[in-house]
mmCIF file of C-alpha atoms in Angstrom:
data_model
loop_
_atom_site.group_PDB
_atom_site.id
_atom_site.type_symbol
_atom_site.label_atom_id
_atom_site.label_comp_id
_atom_site.label_asym_id
_atom_site.label_seq_id
_atom_site.Cartn_x
_atom_site.Cartn_y
_atom_site.Cartn_z
ATOM 1 C CA MET H 1 139.070 82.069 141.946
ATOM 2 C CA ALA H 2 141.449 79.226 141.080
ATOM 3 C CA PRO H 3 143.967 78.401 143.827
ATOM 4 C CA GLN H 4 147.462 79.680 143.207
ATOM 5 C CA LYS H 5 149.826 76.934 142.138
ATOM 6 C CA ALA H 6 152.429 75.652 144.559
ATOM 7 C CA PRO H 7 155.817 77.384 144.123
ATOM 8 C CA LYS H 8 158.589 75.189 142.770
ATOM 9 C CA PHE H 9 162.115 75.566 144.167
ATOM 10 C CA LEU H 10 165.270 74.102 142.640
ATOM 11 C CA PHE H 11 168.428 74.000 144.769
ATOM 12 C CA ILE H 12 171.771 73.624 142.964
ATOM 13 C CA PRO H 13 174.593 73.713 145.537
ATOM 14 C CA VAL H 14 178.215 72.843 144.879
ATOM 15 C CA SER H 15 178.479 69.162 145.823
ATOM 16 C CA SER H 16 181.515 66.920 145.960
ATOM 17 C CA ALA H 17 183.279 64.194 147.938
ATOM 18 C CA GLU H 18 185.027 66.838 150.072
ATOM 19 C CA GLY H 19 183.001 69.844 151.249
ATOM 20 C CA ILE H 20 179.433 69.987 152.505
ATOM 21 C CA GLY H 21 178.794 73.649 153.432
ATOM 22 C CA GLU H 22 176.830 74.626 150.344
ATOM 23 C CA TYR H 23 174.602 71.545 150.554
ATOM 24 C CA MET H 24 173.943 72.087 154.269
ATOM 25 C CA ARG H 25 173.033 75.730 153.654
ATOM 26 C CA SER H 26 170.663 74.741 150.856
ATOM 27 C CA MET H 27 169.096 72.126 153.135
ATOM 28 C CA ILE H 28 168.549 74.722 155.881
ATOM 29 C CA ILE H 29 166.843 77.079 153.422
ATOM 30 C CA ALA H 30 164.801 74.231 151.904
ATOM 31 C CA ASP H 31 163.564 73.144 155.341
ATOM 32 C CA GLU H 32 162.540 76.706 156.219
ATOM 33 C CA VAL H 33 160.838 77.106 152.832
ATOM 34 C CA LYS H 34 158.838 73.936 153.512
ATOM 35 C CA ARG H 35 157.926 75.171 156.980
ATOM 36 C CA THR H 36 156.842 78.578 155.640
ATOM 37 C CA TRP H 37 155.094 77.290 152.498
ATOM 38 C CA PRO H 38 154.044 73.685 153.218
ATOM 39 C CA ASN H 39 152.766 73.075 149.688
ATOM 40 C CA ALA H 40 156.014 74.191 148.014
ATOM 41 C CA GLU H 41 157.684 71.705 145.680
ATOM 42 C CA ILE H 42 161.424 71.280 146.278
ATOM 43 C CA LYS H 43 164.046 69.527 144.180
ATOM 44 C CA PHE H 44 167.854 69.279 144.452
ATOM 45 C CA ILE H 45 170.543 68.681 141.836
ATOM 46 C CA LEU H 46 173.602 66.973 143.353
ATOM 47 C CA SER H 47 176.744 65.110 142.365
ATOM 48 C CA GLU H 48 176.552 61.371 142.949
ATOM 49 C CA GLN H 49 180.166 61.637 144.189
ATOM 50 C CA ALA H 50 178.963 63.410 147.343
ATOM 51 C CA PRO H 51 178.484 60.845 150.145
ATOM 52 C CA TYR H 52 175.443 62.741 151.452
ATOM 53 C CA ALA H 53 173.635 62.789 148.088
ATOM 54 C CA ALA H 54 171.806 59.531 148.721
ATOM 55 C CA GLN H 55 170.608 60.863 152.102
ATOM 56 C CA CYS H 56 168.925 63.983 150.713
ATOM 57 C CA PRO H 57 165.381 64.066 152.143
ATOM 58 C CA TYR H 58 164.038 65.918 149.108
ATOM 59 C CA PRO H 59 163.711 64.617 145.535
ATOM 60 C CA ALA H 60 167.164 64.869 143.973
ATOM 61 C CA GLU H 61 168.616 64.476 140.497
ATOM 62 C CA LEU H 62 172.072 62.904 140.803
ATOM 63 C CA LEU H 63 174.753 63.789 138.262
ATOM 64 C CA LYS H 64 178.151 62.219 137.581
ATOM 65 C CA ASP H 65 179.961 65.396 138.668
ATOM 66 C CA THR H 66 179.302 68.688 140.437
ATOM 67 C CA PRO H 67 176.408 70.532 138.701
ATOM 68 C CA THR H 68 178.614 73.395 137.477
ATOM 69 C CA LYS H 69 180.424 70.915 135.194
ATOM 70 C CA GLN H 70 177.200 69.315 133.941
ATOM 71 C CA VAL H 71 175.801 72.215 131.938
ATOM 72 C CA LYS H 72 173.507 70.343 129.533
ATOM 73 C CA ALA H 73 172.196 67.964 132.181
ATOM 74 C CA VAL H 74 171.322 70.798 134.577
ATOM 75 C CA ASN H 75 169.650 72.826 131.830
ATOM 76 C CA GLN H 76 167.578 69.815 130.781
ATOM 77 C CA ILE H 77 166.446 69.233 134.375
ATOM 78 C CA MET H 78 165.406 72.887 134.625
ATOM 79 C CA SER H 79 163.476 72.638 131.344
ATOM 80 C CA ASP H 80 161.648 69.531 132.556
ATOM 81 C CA TYR H 81 160.962 70.802 136.099
ATOM 82 C CA LEU H 82 160.173 74.470 135.235
ATOM 83 C CA PRO H 83 161.049 75.913 138.660
ATOM 84 C CA ASP H 84 159.774 79.266 139.915
ATOM 85 C CA ILE H 85 162.933 79.922 141.927
ATOM 86 C CA VAL H 86 166.439 78.522 141.356
ATOM 87 C CA LEU H 87 169.119 78.876 144.024
ATOM 88 C CA PHE H 88 172.698 78.429 142.797
ATOM 89 C CA ASP H 89 174.844 78.083 145.931
ATOM 90 C CA ALA H 90 178.404 78.912 144.797
ATOM 91 C CA SER H 91 177.613 76.918 141.651
ATOM 92 C CA GLY H 92 176.505 77.414 138.075
ATOM 93 C CA ARG H 93 177.920 78.497 134.726
ATOM 94 C CA LYS H 94 176.633 81.728 133.219
ATOM 95 C CA SER H 95 174.773 79.668 130.612
ATOM 96 C CA GLN H 96 172.915 77.811 133.385
ATOM 97 C CA LEU H 97 171.813 81.075 135.018
ATOM 98 C CA VAL H 98 170.771 82.409 131.605
ATOM 99 C CA HIS H 99 168.738 79.263 130.948
ATOM 100 C CA ALA H 100 166.940 79.525 134.313
ATOM 101 C CA HIS H 101 166.163 83.194 133.569
ATOM 102 C CA LYS H 102 164.802 82.374 130.096
ATOM 103 C CA LEU H 103 162.491 79.800 131.663
ATOM 104 C CA GLY H 104 160.995 82.598 133.758
ATOM 105 C CA ALA H 105 162.497 81.536 137.077
ATOM 106 C CA LYS H 106 163.776 83.936 139.701
ATOM 107 C CA VAL H 107 167.529 83.362 139.888
ATOM 108 C CA ILE H 108 169.412 83.562 143.195
ATOM 109 C CA PHE H 109 173.188 83.249 143.479
ATOM 110 C CA LEU H 110 174.908 82.651 146.824
ATOM 111 C CA SER H 111 178.602 83.437 147.290
ATOM 112 C CA GLN H 112 180.812 82.834 150.292
ATOM 113 C CA HIS H 113 184.120 84.579 149.501
ATOM 114 C CA LYS H 114 185.500 87.432 147.368
ATOM 115 C CA ARG H 115 186.286 85.353 144.291
ATOM 116 C CA LYS H 116 182.774 83.912 144.115
ATOM 117 C CA ARG H 117 181.249 87.314 144.877
ATOM 118 C CA SER H 118 183.206 88.896 142.018
ATOM 119 C CA ARG H 119 182.100 86.081 139.736
ATOM 120 C CA GLY H 120 178.475 86.761 140.627
ATOM 121 C CA MET H 121 178.876 90.463 139.789
ATOM 122 C CA LYS H 122 180.135 89.897 136.226
ATOM 123 C CA ILE H 123 177.735 91.723 133.907
ATOM 124 C CA GLY H 124 176.619 88.618 131.983
ATOM 125 C CA ARG H 125 175.666 86.839 135.221
ATOM 126 C CA ALA H 126 174.341 89.884 137.089
ATOM 127 C CA LEU H 127 171.898 90.693 134.261
ATOM 128 C CA VAL H 128 170.086 87.378 134.804
ATOM 129 C CA THR H 129 170.401 87.286 138.624
ATOM 130 C CA ASP H 130 167.497 88.557 140.714
ATOM 131 C CA CYS H 131 169.282 88.278 144.085
ATOM 132 C CA HIS H 132 172.923 87.824 145.058
ATOM 133 C CA TRP H 133 173.301 86.783 148.686
ATOM 134 C CA VAL H 134 176.715 86.838 150.377
ATOM 135 C CA VAL H 135 176.823 84.404 153.285
ATOM 136 C CA GLN H 136 179.495 86.368 155.154
ATOM 137 C CA PRO H 137 179.200 89.411 157.404
ATOM 138 C CA GLU H 138 180.760 92.504 155.845
ATOM 139 C CA PHE H 139 183.533 92.658 158.467
ATOM 140 C CA VAL H 140 184.814 89.340 157.071
ATOM 141 C CA ILE H 141 184.478 89.841 153.329
ATOM 142 C CA GLY H 142 184.699 93.642 153.093
ATOM 143 C CA PRO H 143 182.624 95.979 150.876
ATOM 144 C CA ILE H 144 182.473 95.797 147.082
ATOM 145 C CA SER H 145 184.444 98.404 145.120
ATOM 146 C CA TRP H 146 182.915 101.690 143.975
ATOM 147 C CA LEU H 147 183.419 100.516 140.391
ATOM 148 C CA ASP H 148 181.387 97.344 140.961
ATOM 149 C CA ARG H 149 178.691 99.360 142.712
ATOM 150 C CA LEU H 150 178.521 101.799 139.758
ATOM 151 C CA LYS H 151 178.454 98.968 137.223
ATOM 152 C CA LEU H 152 175.518 97.293 138.965
ATOM 153 C CA LYS H 153 173.672 100.603 139.212
ATOM 154 C CA LEU H 154 174.086 101.187 135.466
ATOM 155 C CA ILE H 155 172.508 97.815 134.657
ATOM 156 C CA ASN H 156 169.797 98.397 137.293
ATOM 157 C CA LYS H 157 170.824 95.488 139.494
ATOM 158 C CA PRO H 158 171.127 95.597 143.312
ATOM 159 C CA ALA H 159 174.475 95.186 145.030
ATOM 160 C CA PRO H 160 175.114 91.813 146.691
ATOM 161 C CA LEU H 161 173.389 91.570 150.053
ATOM 162 C CA ASN H 162 175.474 90.439 153.033
ATOM 163 C CA ILE H 163 173.071 88.108 154.823
ATOM 164 C CA GLY H 164 175.629 86.520 157.159
ATOM 165 C CA PRO H 165 175.580 82.852 158.196
ATOM 166 C CA VAL H 166 172.496 80.771 157.479
ATOM 167 C CA PHE H 167 171.415 78.419 160.252
ATOM 168 C CA THR H 168 168.425 77.168 162.216
ATOM 169 C CA GLN H 169 168.122 78.883 165.591
ATOM 170 C CA PRO H 170 168.568 76.677 168.703
ATOM 171 C CA ASP H 171 165.488 75.659 170.663
ATOM 172 C CA ALA H 172 165.194 74.409 174.224
ATOM 173 C CA SER H 173 163.405 71.107 173.572
ATOM 174 C CA THR H 174 165.770 69.929 170.824
ATOM 175 C CA GLN H 175 168.782 70.927 172.902
ATOM 176 C CA ALA H 176 167.538 69.147 176.015
ATOM 177 C CA ALA H 177 166.881 65.949 174.047
ATOM 178 C CA LEU H 178 170.373 66.011 172.474
ATOM 179 C CA LEU H 179 172.119 66.656 175.790
ATOM 180 C CA ALA H 180 170.221 63.745 177.313
ATOM 181 C CA GLN H 181 170.977 61.472 174.336
ATOM 182 C CA TYR H 182 174.729 62.065 174.548
ATOM 183 C CA GLN H 183 174.821 62.416 178.354
ATOM 184 C CA LEU H 184 176.152 65.968 178.234
ATOM 185 C CA THR H 185 175.731 68.916 180.580
ATOM 186 C CA GLN H 186 175.299 72.442 179.265
ATOM 187 C CA ASN H 187 178.494 74.520 179.350
ATOM 188 C CA GLU H 188 180.558 71.513 180.476
ATOM 189 C CA PHE H 189 181.943 70.223 177.174
ATOM 190 C CA VAL H 190 183.995 71.444 174.205
ATOM 191 C CA LEU H 191 182.702 70.839 170.673
ATOM 192 C CA PHE H 192 185.154 69.767 167.929
ATOM 193 C CA ASN H 193 184.316 69.610 164.205
ATOM 194 C CA ALA H 194 186.532 69.779 161.106
ATOM 195 C CA GLY H 195 183.726 70.332 158.615
ATOM 196 C CA SER H 196 182.336 67.535 156.463
ATOM 197 C CA GLY H 197 184.969 65.002 157.541
ATOM 198 C CA GLY H 198 186.444 64.624 154.080
ATOM 199 C CA HIS H 199 189.087 67.380 154.113
ATOM 200 C CA LYS H 200 192.740 66.335 154.044
ATOM 201 C CA VAL H 201 195.737 68.379 155.186
ATOM 202 C CA ASN H 202 199.154 67.098 154.058
ATOM 203 C CA GLY H 203 197.585 63.742 153.248
ATOM 204 C CA GLU H 204 195.969 63.308 156.685
ATOM 205 C CA LEU H 205 192.266 63.657 157.392
ATOM 206 C CA ALA H 206 191.654 66.886 159.288
ATOM 207 C CA ALA H 207 188.975 65.088 161.315
ATOM 208 C CA ASP H 208 191.578 62.645 162.662
ATOM 209 C CA ILE H 209 193.786 65.517 163.808
ATOM 210 C CA PHE H 210 190.806 67.230 165.475
ATOM 211 C CA ALA H 211 189.814 63.971 167.187
ATOM 212 C CA GLN H 212 193.297 63.543 168.636
ATOM 213 C CA ALA H 213 193.240 67.178 169.793
ATOM 214 C CA ALA H 214 189.864 66.484 171.438
ATOM 215 C CA HIS H 215 191.402 63.567 173.331
ATOM 216 C CA GLU H 216 194.432 65.632 174.397
ATOM 217 C CA SER H 217 192.138 68.457 175.485
ATOM 218 C CA TYR H 218 190.208 66.125 177.791
ATOM 219 C CA LYS H 219 193.433 64.765 179.305
ATOM 220 C CA ALA H 220 194.730 68.283 179.947
ATOM 221 C CA SER H 221 191.547 69.930 181.218
ATOM 222 C CA GLY H 222 189.228 67.161 182.402
ATOM 223 C CA ILE H 223 186.469 68.777 180.350
ATOM 224 C CA THR H 224 184.520 66.382 178.130
ATOM 225 C CA SER H 225 185.143 66.699 174.399
ATOM 226 C CA VAL H 226 182.487 66.137 171.723
ATOM 227 C CA MET H 227 183.820 65.240 168.265
ATOM 228 C CA VAL H 228 181.407 65.436 165.303
ATOM 229 C CA PHE H 229 183.090 63.672 162.376
ATOM 230 C CA GLY H 230 180.733 64.580 159.513
ATOM 231 C CA PRO H 231 179.050 62.600 156.709
ATOM 232 C CA ASN H 232 182.128 62.541 154.441
ATOM 233 C CA TYR H 233 184.391 60.883 157.026
ATOM 234 C CA PRO H 234 185.457 57.614 155.362
ATOM 235 C CA ASN H 235 186.937 55.567 158.230
ATOM 236 C CA PRO H 236 185.515 53.599 161.176
ATOM 237 C CA LEU H 237 184.915 55.917 164.126
ATOM 238 C CA PRO H 238 187.580 55.726 166.862
ATOM 239 C CA GLU H 239 187.024 55.257 170.580
ATOM 240 C CA LEU H 240 188.857 57.915 172.598
ATOM 241 C CA GLU H 241 188.860 58.457 176.347
ATOM 242 C CA GLY H 242 186.917 61.558 177.336
ATOM 243 C CA VAL H 243 185.546 62.086 173.831
ATOM 244 C CA VAL H 244 181.886 61.691 172.885
ATOM 245 C CA VAL H 245 182.086 60.573 169.252
ATOM 246 C CA ILE H 246 179.197 61.547 166.962
ATOM 247 C CA PRO H 247 179.176 60.400 163.305
ATOM 248 C CA GLN H 248 177.156 63.360 161.980
ATOM 249 C CA LEU H 249 174.439 65.862 162.901
ATOM 250 C CA ASN H 250 171.997 67.847 160.823
ATOM 251 C CA ASN H 251 172.241 71.630 161.136
ATOM 252 C CA GLN H 252 169.503 71.970 163.745
ATOM 253 C CA GLN H 253 171.169 69.338 165.922
ATOM 254 C CA PHE H 254 174.632 70.818 165.398
ATOM 255 C CA ILE H 255 173.490 74.340 166.284
ATOM 256 C CA ASN H 256 171.830 73.131 169.471
ATOM 257 C CA ILE H 257 174.959 71.236 170.559
ATOM 258 C CA LEU H 258 177.124 74.241 169.647
ATOM 259 C CA ALA H 259 174.914 76.625 171.614
ATOM 260 C CA ALA H 260 175.207 74.380 174.697
ATOM 261 C CA ALA H 261 179.001 73.986 174.526
ATOM 262 C CA LYS H 262 181.487 75.827 176.747
ATOM 263 C CA ALA H 263 183.625 76.535 173.672
ATOM 264 C CA ALA H 264 184.291 75.121 170.216
ATOM 265 C CA VAL H 265 187.209 74.093 168.006
ATOM 266 C CA LEU H 266 186.014 74.386 164.408
ATOM 267 C CA SER H 267 187.214 74.640 160.835
ATOM 268 C CA GLY H 268 187.030 78.025 159.135
ATOM 269 C CA GLY H 269 183.849 77.334 157.171
ATOM 270 C CA ASP H 270 180.213 78.155 157.832
ATOM 271 C CA THR H 271 180.250 76.716 161.351
ATOM 272 C CA LEU H 272 182.799 79.336 162.456
ATOM 273 C CA LEU H 273 180.443 82.166 161.525
ATOM 274 C CA GLN H 274 177.533 80.321 163.131
ATOM 275 C CA ALA H 275 179.536 80.050 166.365
ATOM 276 C CA ILE H 276 180.320 83.779 166.258
ATOM 277 C CA ALA H 277 176.639 84.562 165.671
ATOM 278 C CA LEU H 278 175.827 82.473 168.752
ATOM 279 C CA HIS H 279 178.549 84.339 170.721
ATOM 280 C CA LYS H 280 180.447 81.094 171.353
ATOM 281 C CA PRO H 281 184.207 81.258 172.182
ATOM 282 C CA THR H 282 185.894 79.472 169.270
ATOM 283 C CA LEU H 283 189.306 78.350 168.050
ATOM 284 C CA ALA H 284 189.257 78.372 164.231
ATOM 285 C CA VAL H 285 191.543 76.021 162.298
ATOM 286 C CA PRO H 286 191.793 76.092 158.478
ATOM 287 C CA VAL H 287 191.172 72.810 156.662
ATOM 288 C CA SER H 288 190.872 74.177 153.101
ATOM 289 C CA LYS H 289 192.587 76.879 151.074
ATOM 290 C CA ASP H 290 189.721 79.389 151.152
ATOM 291 C CA GLN H 291 189.503 79.476 154.957
ATOM 292 C CA PRO H 292 192.657 81.315 156.195
ATOM 293 C CA PRO H 293 191.551 84.810 155.027
ATOM 294 C CA ARG H 294 188.183 84.399 156.753
ATOM 295 C CA ILE H 295 189.846 83.213 159.947
ATOM 296 C CA GLU H 296 192.290 86.134 159.885
ATOM 297 C CA LYS H 297 189.400 88.604 159.651
ATOM 298 C CA CYS H 298 187.719 86.980 162.643
ATOM 299 C CA ILE H 299 190.977 87.062 164.636
ATOM 300 C CA SER H 300 191.447 90.757 163.739
ATOM 301 C CA ALA H 301 187.911 91.501 164.943
ATOM 302 C CA ASN H 302 188.771 89.621 168.178
ATOM 303 C CA VAL H 303 185.738 87.329 167.806
ATOM 304 C CA ALA H 304 187.737 84.081 167.501
ATOM 305 C CA PHE H 305 191.177 82.634 168.119
ATOM 306 C CA GLY H 306 192.990 80.844 165.310
ATOM 307 C CA CYS H 307 195.888 78.481 164.698
ATOM 308 C CA GLU H 308 197.301 76.084 162.130
ATOM 309 C CA ILE H 309 196.271 72.443 162.009
ATOM 310 C CA GLU H 310 199.223 70.907 163.826
ATOM 311 C CA LEU H 311 198.600 68.855 166.953
ATOM 312 C CA ASP H 312 201.048 70.531 169.352
ATOM 313 C CA THR H 313 199.946 73.988 168.177
ATOM 314 C CA LEU H 314 196.314 72.964 168.560
ATOM 315 C CA ASN H 315 196.867 71.694 172.092
ATOM 316 C CA GLY H 316 198.465 74.962 173.213
ATOM 317 C CA ASN H 317 195.766 77.109 171.650
ATOM 318 C CA ILE H 318 192.956 74.993 173.100
ATOM 319 C CA LYS H 319 194.426 75.596 176.566
ATOM 320 C CA GLN H 320 194.382 79.342 175.831
ATOM 321 C CA LEU H 321 190.780 79.114 174.572
ATOM 322 C CA LEU H 322 189.604 77.367 177.750
ATOM 323 C CA SER H 323 191.496 79.626 180.148
ATOM 324 C CA SER H 324 189.494 82.211 182.104
ATOM 325 C CA ASP H 325 191.385 84.968 180.303
ATOM 326 C CA GLY H 326 190.692 83.463 176.877
ATOM 327 C CA ILE H 327 186.974 82.955 177.499
ATOM 328 C CA MET H 328 186.610 86.488 178.912
ATOM 329 C CA ARG H 329 188.575 88.105 176.090
ATOM 330 C CA LEU H 330 186.423 86.582 173.362
ATOM 331 C CA ALA H 331 183.172 86.978 175.305
ATOM 332 C CA THR H 332 183.727 90.727 175.624
ATOM 333 C CA SER H 333 184.081 91.190 171.855
ATOM 334 C CA LEU H 334 181.363 88.687 170.932
ATOM 335 C CA ASN H 335 178.805 90.405 173.147
ATOM 336 C CA LYS H 336 179.410 93.670 171.271
ATOM 337 C CA ASP H 337 178.739 91.965 167.954
ATOM 338 C CA SER H 338 175.254 92.171 166.495
ATOM 339 C CA LYS H 339 173.374 88.940 165.962
ATOM 340 C CA LEU H 340 173.908 87.540 162.475
ATOM 341 C CA ASP H 341 171.333 85.160 161.040
ATOM 342 C CA GLY H 342 170.773 85.035 157.302
ATOM 343 C CA LEU H 343 167.795 82.667 157.355
ATOM 344 C CA GLU H 344 165.308 85.344 158.379
ATOM 345 C CA LEU H 345 166.590 87.635 155.610
ATOM 346 C CA VAL H 346 166.337 84.795 153.080
ATOM 347 C CA ILE H 347 162.666 84.151 153.856
ATOM 348 C CA LYS H 348 161.836 87.877 153.782
ATOM 349 C CA GLN H 349 163.359 88.128 150.306
ATOM 350 C CA LEU H 350 161.510 85.061 149.065
ATOM 351 C CA GLU H 351 158.218 86.398 150.435
ATOM 352 C CA GLN H 352 158.436 89.231 147.903
ATOM 353 C CA TRP H 353 157.943 86.664 145.138
ATOM 354 C CA ILE H 354 155.622 84.172 146.813
ATOM 355 C CA LYS H 355 152.157 85.269 147.848
ATOM 356 C CA LEU H 356 150.117 82.304 149.035
#
């Protein structure tokens, strides 16, 4: 019997000079795919405008703009590569999904908020989509409407699956090595991160505001701060008393540092949901327009605190976060919450199509 050919994966995340969440999620899935199926072929399509594009460890086709705006180029790459599975992470025109489907690929669409989820459920897109994964827990994004559920049933397509946050689980050896590298002690530091490092709020880099808040937090509490700036941060890294400055971490490193922290001050993107899944007391601060609704849902569920990105407001809320009352209040709700990890669900779904 001839050996079965190696499966070919194509990852097409949104990529730009600002955000990084979709790319990081695709990288996490790609790494787990490679671990599960070592002979799998993996390729990315990225915008050359994204600072991390040149660092991608997998073969990558670089485009002049985000893939969604490069319809012909993406379709040509798919025709040349002939993937078995294409993952569109919050990206893709309908015509690109249709083209992948016509090539015989399994088409997966990932959405992270209601607008993207609704887009993925449009009949023209749903007809050529084999899986629609929502990377939010249902308590954040809410259920789909009865009308959408009926529509999908009539065209014999499954409803979007809420898989929750996608991240690599922490492990003791990686965590110990990182704590030793940065001279940190478990549960004796606060982690700060404003996402990719490229987000601006009122013309100021959110990362700079977070870094100053990290410095003020150390002065007020005496607890070491750890500031992860992110790969899109464009400036020289500052030196701040009481702050361990880290340029960037991959997801496995970030998760291990997060799991070891006493608490975290994070933007309202994927890392917020990862912190909640790890039952970590967190102050969530919006750095982009899609984040406030997600943060509000988390505040309502009492699994995170939240505040606006203004230094004095941040300082006051960080004090509340680190107080015994604040830690206890969040810990009580977080411990009731079920563990959310989408990566295991992702691999289980992919296993239905890949039998090696």
